[in-house]
PDB file with SEQRES, HELIX, SHEET and CRYST1 records, atoms N, CA, C and O in Angstrom:
SEQRES   1 A   59  MET GLU LYS PHE SER LYS VAL LYS GLU LEU ILE ALA SER          
SEQRES   2 A   59  ALA GLU VAL ASP ALA GLU LYS PHE TYR SER ASN GLY ASN          
SEQRES   3 A   59  GLY ALA ALA GLY THR ARG LEU ARG LYS SER LEU GLN GLU          
SEQRES   4 A   59  ILE LYS GLY LEU ALA GLN GLU ILE ARG ASN GLU VAL THR          
SEQRES   5 A   59  GLU ILE LYS ASN LYS ALA LYS                                  
HELIX    1 AA1 GLU A    2  ASN A   24  1                                  23    
HELIX    2 AA2 GLY A   27  LYS A   57  1                                  31    
CRYST1    1.000    1.000    1.000  90.00  90.00  90.00 P 1           1          
ATOM      1  N   MET A   1       0.815  -1.195   0.000  1.00  0.00           N  
ATOM      2  CA  MET A   1       0.000   0.000   0.000  1.00  0.00           C  
ATOM      3  C   MET A   1       0.861   1.261   0.000  1.00  0.00           C  
ATOM      4  O   MET A   1       0.416   2.320  -0.444  1.00  0.00           O  
ATOM      5  N   GLU A   2       2.081   1.150   0.493  1.00  0.00           N  
ATOM      6  CA  GLU A   2       2.972   2.305   0.547  1.00  0.00           C  
ATOM      7  C   GLU A   2       3.282   2.830  -0.857  1.00  0.00           C  
ATOM      8  O   GLU A   2       3.306   4.040  -1.080  1.00  0.00           O  
ATOM      9  N   LYS A   3       3.517   1.924  -1.790  1.00  0.00           N  
ATOM     10  CA  LYS A   3       3.822   2.337  -3.166  1.00  0.00           C  
ATOM     11  C   LYS A   3       2.609   3.001  -3.812  1.00  0.00           C  
ATOM     12  O   LYS A   3       2.748   3.964  -4.566  1.00  0.00           O  
ATOM     13  N   PHE A   4       1.433   2.485  -3.515  1.00  0.00           N  
ATOM     14  CA  PHE A   4       0.211   3.070  -4.068  1.00  0.00           C  
ATOM     15  C   PHE A   4       0.026   4.493  -3.550  1.00  0.00           C  
ATOM     16  O   PHE A   4      -0.371   5.383  -4.303  1.00  0.00           O  
ATOM     17  N   SER A   5       0.307   4.708  -2.281  1.00  0.00           N  
ATOM     18  CA  SER A   5       0.217   6.051  -1.710  1.00  0.00           C  
ATOM     19  C   SER A   5       1.216   6.990  -2.380  1.00  0.00           C  
ATOM     20  O   SER A   5       0.916   8.162  -2.607  1.00  0.00           O  
ATOM     21  N   LYS A   6       2.393   6.477  -2.691  1.00  0.00           N  
ATOM     22  CA  LYS A   6       3.413   7.280  -3.359  1.00  0.00           C  
ATOM     23  C   LYS A   6       2.938   7.682  -4.759  1.00  0.00           C  
ATOM     24  O   LYS A   6       3.183   8.805  -5.199  1.00  0.00           O  
ATOM     25  N   VAL A   7       2.262   6.767  -5.454  1.00  0.00           N  
ATOM     26  CA  VAL A   7       1.718   7.078  -6.781  1.00  0.00           C  
ATOM     27  C   VAL A   7       0.700   8.212  -6.673  1.00  0.00           C  
ATOM     28  O   VAL A   7       0.698   9.133  -7.490  1.00  0.00           O  
ATOM     29  N   LYS A   8      -0.159   8.138  -5.666  1.00  0.00           N  
ATOM     30  CA  LYS A   8      -1.156   9.191  -5.478  1.00  0.00           C  
ATOM     31  C   LYS A   8      -0.490  10.544  -5.212  1.00  0.00           C  
ATOM     32  O   LYS A   8      -0.936  11.568  -5.730  1.00  0.00           O  
ATOM     33  N   GLU A   9       0.562  10.548  -4.419  1.00  0.00           N  
ATOM     34  CA  GLU A   9       1.295  11.788  -4.137  1.00  0.00           C  
ATOM     35  C   GLU A   9       1.931  12.350  -5.410  1.00  0.00           C  
ATOM     36  O   GLU A   9       1.883  13.555  -5.656  1.00  0.00           O  
ATOM     37  N   LEU A  10       2.523  11.473  -6.209  1.00  0.00           N  
ATOM     38  CA  LEU A  10       3.152  11.910  -7.449  1.00  0.00           C  
ATOM     39  C   LEU A  10       2.125  12.501  -8.415  1.00  0.00           C  
ATOM     40  O   LEU A  10       2.390  13.502  -9.081  1.00  0.00           O  
ATOM     41  N   ILE A  11       0.966  11.881  -8.482  1.00  0.00           N  
ATOM     42  CA  ILE A  11      -0.085  12.391  -9.360  1.00  0.00           C  
ATOM     43  C   ILE A  11      -0.538  13.772  -8.905  1.00  0.00           C  
ATOM     44  O   ILE A  11      -0.738  14.668  -9.724  1.00  0.00           O  
ATOM     45  N   ALA A  12      -0.696  13.937  -7.605  1.00  0.00           N  
ATOM     46  CA  ALA A  12      -1.115  15.237  -7.079  1.00  0.00           C  
ATOM     47  C   ALA A  12      -0.081  16.317  -7.395  1.00  0.00           C  
ATOM     48  O   ALA A  12      -0.447  17.430  -7.772  1.00  0.00           O  
ATOM     49  N   SER A  13       1.189  16.003  -7.246  1.00  0.00           N  
ATOM     50  CA  SER A  13       2.210  17.009  -7.531  1.00  0.00           C  
ATOM     51  C   SER A  13       2.341  17.242  -9.035  1.00  0.00           C  
ATOM     52  O   SER A  13       2.635  18.358  -9.463  1.00  0.00           O  
ATOM     53  N   ALA A  14       2.130  16.212  -9.833  1.00  0.00           N  
ATOM     54  CA  ALA A  14       2.211  16.352 -11.287  1.00  0.00           C  
ATOM     55  C   ALA A  14       1.067  17.211 -11.817  1.00  0.00           C  
ATOM     56  O   ALA A  14       1.208  17.857 -12.855  1.00  0.00           O  
ATOM     57  N   GLU A  15      -0.049  17.224 -11.122  1.00  0.00           N  
ATOM     58  CA  GLU A  15      -1.201  18.000 -11.563  1.00  0.00           C  
ATOM     59  C   GLU A  15      -0.866  19.494 -11.642  1.00  0.00           C  
ATOM     60  O   GLU A  15      -1.309  20.188 -12.557  1.00  0.00           O  
ATOM     61  N   VAL A  16      -0.095  19.970 -10.692  1.00  0.00           N  
ATOM     62  CA  VAL A  16       0.314  21.382 -10.679  1.00  0.00           C  
ATOM     63  C   VAL A  16       1.147  21.686 -11.926  1.00  0.00           C  
ATOM     64  O   VAL A  16       0.915  22.687 -12.604  1.00  0.00           O  
ATOM     65  N   ASP A  17       2.100  20.831 -12.221  1.00  0.00           N  
ATOM     66  CA  ASP A  17       2.944  21.044 -13.393  1.00  0.00           C  
ATOM     67  C   ASP A  17       2.150  20.901 -14.684  1.00  0.00           C  
ATOM     68  O   ASP A  17       2.411  21.621 -15.648  1.00  0.00           O  
ATOM     69  N   ALA A  18       1.195  19.992 -14.721  1.00  0.00           N  
ATOM     70  CA  ALA A  18       0.359  19.823 -15.909  1.00  0.00           C  
ATOM     71  C   ALA A  18      -0.434  21.098 -16.178  1.00  0.00           C  
ATOM     72  O   ALA A  18      -0.547  21.541 -17.321  1.00  0.00           O  
ATOM     73  N   GLU A  19      -0.971  21.670 -15.135  1.00  0.00           N  
ATOM     74  CA  GLU A  19      -1.730  22.918 -15.270  1.00  0.00           C  
ATOM     75  C   GLU A  19      -0.835  24.036 -15.813  1.00  0.00           C  
ATOM     76  O   GLU A  19      -1.229  24.768 -16.721  1.00  0.00           O  
ATOM     77  N   LYS A  20       0.362  24.161 -15.256  1.00  0.00           N  
ATOM     78  CA  LYS A  20       1.295  25.200 -15.707  1.00  0.00           C  
ATOM     79  C   LYS A  20       1.693  24.988 -17.170  1.00  0.00           C  
ATOM     80  O   LYS A  20       1.800  25.942 -17.940  1.00  0.00           O  
ATOM     81  N   PHE A  21       1.908  23.736 -17.535  1.00  0.00           N  
ATOM     82  CA  PHE A  21       2.344  23.439 -18.897  1.00  0.00           C  
ATOM     83  C   PHE A  21       1.221  23.684 -19.901  1.00  0.00           C  
ATOM     84  O   PHE A  21       1.420  24.380 -20.896  1.00  0.00           O  
ATOM     85  N   TYR A  22       0.051  23.119 -19.647  1.00  0.00           N  
ATOM     86  CA  TYR A  22      -1.035  23.220 -20.615  1.00  0.00           C  
ATOM     87  C   TYR A  22      -1.682  24.603 -20.640  1.00  0.00           C  
ATOM     88  O   TYR A  22      -2.123  25.052 -21.698  1.00  0.00           O  
ATOM     89  N   SER A  23      -1.747  25.276 -19.513  1.00  0.00           N  
ATOM     90  CA  SER A  23      -2.386  26.595 -19.474  1.00  0.00           C  
ATOM     91  C   SER A  23      -1.443  27.725 -19.870  1.00  0.00           C  
ATOM     92  O   SER A  23      -1.832  28.652 -20.579  1.00  0.00           O  
ATOM     93  N   ASN A  24      -0.210  27.638 -19.409  1.00  0.00           N  
ATOM     94  CA  ASN A  24       0.716  28.747 -19.604  1.00  0.00           C  
ATOM     95  C   ASN A  24       1.838  28.450 -20.593  1.00  0.00           C  
ATOM     96  O   ASN A  24       2.620  29.339 -20.930  1.00  0.00           O  
ATOM     97  N   GLY A  25       1.921  27.218 -21.054  1.00  0.00           N  
ATOM     98  CA  GLY A  25       2.991  26.853 -21.976  1.00  0.00           C  
ATOM     99  C   GLY A  25       4.362  26.849 -21.335  1.00  0.00           C  
ATOM    100  O   GLY A  25       5.368  27.046 -22.017  1.00  0.00           O  
ATOM    101  N   ASN A  26       4.414  26.626 -20.030  1.00  0.00           N  
ATOM    102  CA  ASN A  26       5.670  26.620 -19.276  1.00  0.00           C  
ATOM    103  C   ASN A  26       6.456  25.350 -19.608  1.00  0.00           C  
ATOM    104  O   ASN A  26       6.071  24.251 -19.206  1.00  0.00           O  
ATOM    105  N   GLY A  27       7.549  25.507 -20.337  1.00  0.00           N  
ATOM    106  CA  GLY A  27       8.349  24.362 -20.769  1.00  0.00           C  
ATOM    107  C   GLY A  27       8.996  23.607 -19.622  1.00  0.00           C  
ATOM    108  O   GLY A  27       9.081  22.379 -19.658  1.00  0.00           O  
ATOM    109  N   ALA A  28       9.450  24.323 -18.608  1.00  0.00           N  
ATOM    110  CA  ALA A  28      10.079  23.661 -17.456  1.00  0.00           C  
ATOM    111  C   ALA A  28       9.066  22.786 -16.724  1.00  0.00           C  
ATOM    112  O   ALA A  28       9.402  21.706 -16.238  1.00  0.00           O  
ATOM    113  N   ALA A  29       7.826  23.261 -16.649  1.00  0.00           N  
ATOM    114  CA  ALA A  29       6.781  22.462 -16.010  1.00  0.00           C  
ATOM    115  C   ALA A  29       6.517  21.197 -16.827  1.00  0.00           C  
ATOM    116  O   ALA A  29       6.230  20.140 -16.264  1.00  0.00           O  
ATOM    117  N   GLY A  30       6.613  21.305 -18.141  1.00  0.00           N  
ATOM    118  CA  GLY A  30       6.453  20.132 -19.003  1.00  0.00           C  
ATOM    119  C   GLY A  30       7.528  19.097 -18.740  1.00  0.00           C  
ATOM    120  O   GLY A  30       7.257  17.897 -18.724  1.00  0.00           O  
ATOM    121  N   THR A  31       8.747  19.566 -18.534  1.00  0.00           N  
ATOM    122  CA  THR A  31       9.855  18.654 -18.220  1.00  0.00           C  
ATOM    123  C   THR A  31       9.618  17.963 -16.881  1.00  0.00           C  
ATOM    124  O   THR A  31       9.817  16.754 -16.756  1.00  0.00           O  
ATOM    125  N   ARG A  32       9.194  18.728 -15.888  1.00  0.00           N  
ATOM    126  CA  ARG A  32       8.895  18.139 -14.570  1.00  0.00           C  
ATOM    127  C   ARG A  32       7.744  17.152 -14.666  1.00  0.00           C  
ATOM    128  O   ARG A  32       7.760  16.111 -14.010  1.00  0.00           O  
ATOM    129  N   LEU A  33       6.749  17.472 -15.477  1.00  0.00           N  
ATOM    130  CA  LEU A  33       5.601  16.586 -15.665  1.00  0.00           C  
ATOM    131  C   LEU A  33       6.038  15.265 -16.275  1.00  0.00           C  
ATOM    132  O   LEU A  33       5.629  14.195 -15.824  1.00  0.00           O  
ATOM    133  N   ARG A  34       6.865  15.346 -17.294  1.00  0.00           N  
ATOM    134  CA  ARG A  34       7.360  14.112 -17.925  1.00  0.00           C  
ATOM    135  C   ARG A  34       8.146  13.261 -16.938  1.00  0.00           C  
ATOM    136  O   ARG A  34       8.016  12.037 -16.931  1.00  0.00           O  
ATOM    137  N   LYS A  35       8.961  13.900 -16.104  1.00  0.00           N  
ATOM    138  CA  LYS A  35       9.748  13.178 -15.093  1.00  0.00           C  
ATOM    139  C   LYS A  35       8.816  12.489 -14.096  1.00  0.00           C  
ATOM    140  O   LYS A  35       9.016  11.325 -13.749  1.00  0.00           O  
ATOM    141  N   SER A  36       7.809  13.211 -13.646  1.00  0.00           N  
ATOM    142  CA  SER A  36       6.844  12.644 -12.697  1.00  0.00           C  
ATOM    143  C   SER A  36       6.110  11.457 -13.309  1.00  0.00           C  
ATOM    144  O   SER A  36       5.912  10.434 -12.653  1.00  0.00           O  
ATOM    145  N   LEU A  37       5.707  11.599 -14.571  1.00  0.00           N  
ATOM    146  CA  LEU A  37       4.994  10.512 -15.239  1.00  0.00           C  
ATOM    147  C   LEU A  37       5.875   9.277 -15.386  1.00  0.00           C  
ATOM    148  O   LEU A  37       5.387   8.151 -15.288  1.00  0.00           O  
ATOM    149  N   GLN A  38       7.162   9.478 -15.620  1.00  0.00           N  
ATOM    150  CA  GLN A  38       8.088   8.343 -15.717  1.00  0.00           C  
ATOM    151  C   GLN A  38       8.205   7.630 -14.371  1.00  0.00           C  
ATOM    152  O   GLN A  38       8.245   6.401 -14.315  1.00  0.00           O  
ATOM    153  N   GLU A  39       8.260   8.405 -13.289  1.00  0.00           N  
ATOM    154  CA  GLU A  39       8.315   7.805 -11.952  1.00  0.00           C  
ATOM    155  C   GLU A  39       7.034   7.028 -11.657  1.00  0.00           C  
ATOM    156  O   GLU A  39       7.079   5.935 -11.093  1.00  0.00           O  
ATOM    157  N   ILE A  40       5.896   7.597 -12.040  1.00  0.00           N  
ATOM    158  CA  ILE A  40       4.612   6.944 -11.832  1.00  0.00           C  
ATOM    159  C   ILE A  40       4.575   5.631 -12.602  1.00  0.00           C  
ATOM    160  O   ILE A  40       4.109   4.614 -12.087  1.00  0.00           O  
ATOM    161  N   LYS A  41       5.061   5.657 -13.820  1.00  0.00           N  
ATOM    162  CA  LYS A  41       5.088   4.446 -14.650  1.00  0.00           C  
ATOM    163  C   LYS A  41       5.907   3.339 -13.980  1.00  0.00           C  
ATOM    164  O   LYS A  41       5.482   2.185 -13.929  1.00  0.00           O  
ATOM    165  N   GLY A  42       7.083   3.704 -13.470  1.00  0.00           N  
ATOM    166  CA  GLY A  42       7.941   2.720 -12.804  1.00  0.00           C  
ATOM    167  C   GLY A  42       7.295   2.145 -11.555  1.00  0.00           C  
ATOM    168  O   GLY A  42       7.335   0.936 -11.328  1.00  0.00           O  
ATOM    169  N   LEU A  43       6.702   3.012 -10.747  1.00  0.00           N  
ATOM    170  CA  LEU A  43       6.025   2.542  -9.534  1.00  0.00           C  
ATOM    171  C   LEU A  43       4.831   1.658  -9.874  1.00  0.00           C  
ATOM    172  O   LEU A  43       4.581   0.652  -9.210  1.00  0.00           O  
ATOM    173  N   ALA A  44       4.099   2.042 -10.914  1.00  0.00           N  
ATOM    174  CA  ALA A  44       2.944   1.242 -11.327  1.00  0.00           C  
ATOM    175  C   ALA A  44       3.380  -0.162 -11.734  1.00  0.00           C  
ATOM    176  O   ALA A  44       2.706  -1.141 -11.416  1.00  0.00           O  
ATOM    177  N   GLN A  45       4.496  -0.258 -12.428  1.00  0.00           N  
ATOM    178  CA  GLN A  45       5.006  -1.566 -12.830  1.00  0.00           C  
ATOM    179  C   GLN A  45       5.424  -2.385 -11.609  1.00  0.00           C  
ATOM    180  O   GLN A  45       5.171  -3.589 -11.551  1.00  0.00           O  
ATOM    181  N   GLU A  46       6.057  -1.739 -10.643  1.00  0.00           N  
ATOM    182  CA  GLU A  46       6.435  -2.441  -9.410  1.00  0.00           C  
ATOM    183  C   GLU A  46       5.197  -2.961  -8.689  1.00  0.00           C  
ATOM    184  O   GLU A  46       5.189  -4.086  -8.190  1.00  0.00           O  
ATOM    185  N   ILE A  47       4.161  -2.147  -8.634  1.00  0.00           N  
ATOM    186  CA  ILE A  47       2.923  -2.564  -7.971  1.00  0.00           C  
ATOM    187  C   ILE A  47       2.304  -3.744  -8.717  1.00  0.00           C  
ATOM    188  O   ILE A  47       1.851  -4.707  -8.098  1.00  0.00           O  
ATOM    189  N   ARG A  48       2.288  -3.665 -10.041  1.00  0.00           N  
ATOM    190  CA  ARG A  48       1.742  -4.777 -10.841  1.00  0.00           C  
ATOM    191  C   ARG A  48       2.478  -6.078 -10.541  1.00  0.00           C  
ATOM    192  O   ARG A  48       1.849  -7.118 -10.347  1.00  0.00           O  
ATOM    193  N   ASN A  49       3.806  -6.023 -10.501  1.00  0.00           N  
ATOM    194  CA  ASN A  49       4.601  -7.223 -10.230  1.00  0.00           C  
ATOM    195  C   ASN A  49       4.316  -7.762  -8.834  1.00  0.00           C  
ATOM    196  O   ASN A  49       4.212  -8.972  -8.635  1.00  0.00           O  
ATOM    197  N   GLU A  50       4.192  -6.856  -7.873  1.00  0.00           N  
ATOM    198  CA  GLU A  50       3.908  -7.252  -6.496  1.00  0.00           C  
ATOM    199  C   GLU A  50       2.542  -7.918  -6.373  1.00  0.00           C  
ATOM    200  O   GLU A  50       2.400  -8.935  -5.694  1.00  0.00           O  
ATOM    201  N   VAL A  51       1.542  -7.344  -7.029  1.00  0.00           N  
ATOM    202  CA  VAL A  51       0.193  -7.909  -7.005  1.00  0.00           C  
ATOM    203  C   VAL A  51       0.188  -9.298  -7.625  1.00  0.00           C  
ATOM    204  O   VAL A  51      -0.419 -10.221  -7.084  1.00  0.00           O  
ATOM    205  N   THR A  52       0.864  -9.447  -8.761  1.00  0.00           N  
ATOM    206  CA  THR A  52       0.927 -10.746  -9.418  1.00  0.00           C  
ATOM    207  C   THR A  52       1.605 -11.787  -8.523  1.00  0.00           C  
ATOM    208  O   THR A  52       1.147 -12.925  -8.419  1.00  0.00           O  
ATOM    209  N   GLU A  53       2.687 -11.383  -7.888  1.00  0.00           N  
ATOM    210  CA  GLU A  53       3.405 -12.284  -6.992  1.00  0.00           C  
ATOM    211  C   GLU A  53       2.520 -12.733  -5.825  1.00  0.00           C  
ATOM    212  O   GLU A  53       2.463 -13.921  -5.508  1.00  0.00           O  
ATOM    213  N   ILE A  54       1.848 -11.806  -5.204  1.00  0.00           N  
ATOM    214  CA  ILE A  54       0.972 -12.138  -4.074  1.00  0.00           C  
ATOM    215  C   ILE A  54      -0.186 -13.013  -4.527  1.00  0.00           C  
ATOM    216  O   ILE A  54      -0.555 -13.966  -3.840  1.00  0.00           O  
ATOM    217  N   LYS A  55      -0.754 -12.695  -5.674  1.00  0.00           N  
ATOM    218  CA  LYS A  55      -1.865 -13.474  -6.207  1.00  0.00           C  
ATOM    219  C   LYS A  55      -1.446 -14.903  -6.504  1.00  0.00           C  
ATOM    220  O   LYS A  55      -2.188 -15.841  -6.213  1.00  0.00           O  
ATOM    221  N   ASN A  56      -0.252 -15.079  -7.087  1.00  0.00           N  
ATOM    222  CA  ASN A  56       0.217 -16.419  -7.407  1.00  0.00           C  
ATOM    223  C   ASN A  56       0.560 -17.243  -6.162  1.00  0.00           C  
ATOM    224  O   ASN A  56       0.441 -18.468  -6.180  1.00  0.00           O  
ATOM    225  N   LYS A  57       0.979 -16.585  -5.094  1.00  0.00           N  
ATOM    226  CA  LYS A  57       1.266 -17.303  -3.852  1.00  0.00           C  
ATOM    227  C   LYS A  57      -0.006 -17.810  -3.207  1.00  0.00           C  
ATOM    228  O   LYS A  57       0.012 -18.814  -2.496  1.00  0.00           O  
ATOM    229  N   ALA A  58      -1.116 -17.121  -3.451  1.00  0.00           N  
ATOM    230  CA  ALA A  58      -2.395 -17.488  -2.835  1.00  0.00           C  
ATOM    231  C   ALA A  58      -2.995 -18.741  -3.470  1.00  0.00           C  
ATOM    232  O   ALA A  58      -3.907 -19.344  -2.904  1.00  0.00           O  
ATOM    233  N   LYS A  59      -2.502 -19.128  -4.616  1.00  0.00           N  
ATOM    234  CA  LYS A  59      -3.067 -20.302  -5.319  1.00  0.00           C  
ATOM    235  C   LYS A  59      -2.690 -21.592  -4.662  1.00  0.00           C  
ATOM    236  O   LYS A  59      -3.083 -22.661  -5.130  1.00  0.00           O  
TER     237      LYS A  59                                                      
END                                                                             
């Protein structure tokens, strides 16, 4: 659950940069947004692997 909470935090912080990028055309915010999305992607993959592992142990 800790990783899932981290994903939620990253999404919340990325929202600010997304707003700055899409509304104001702030290029630096776009770079930060891309970095945040990459971190979210990595964490999501870790969570997927963890869920699969736990599910397979339950069989």
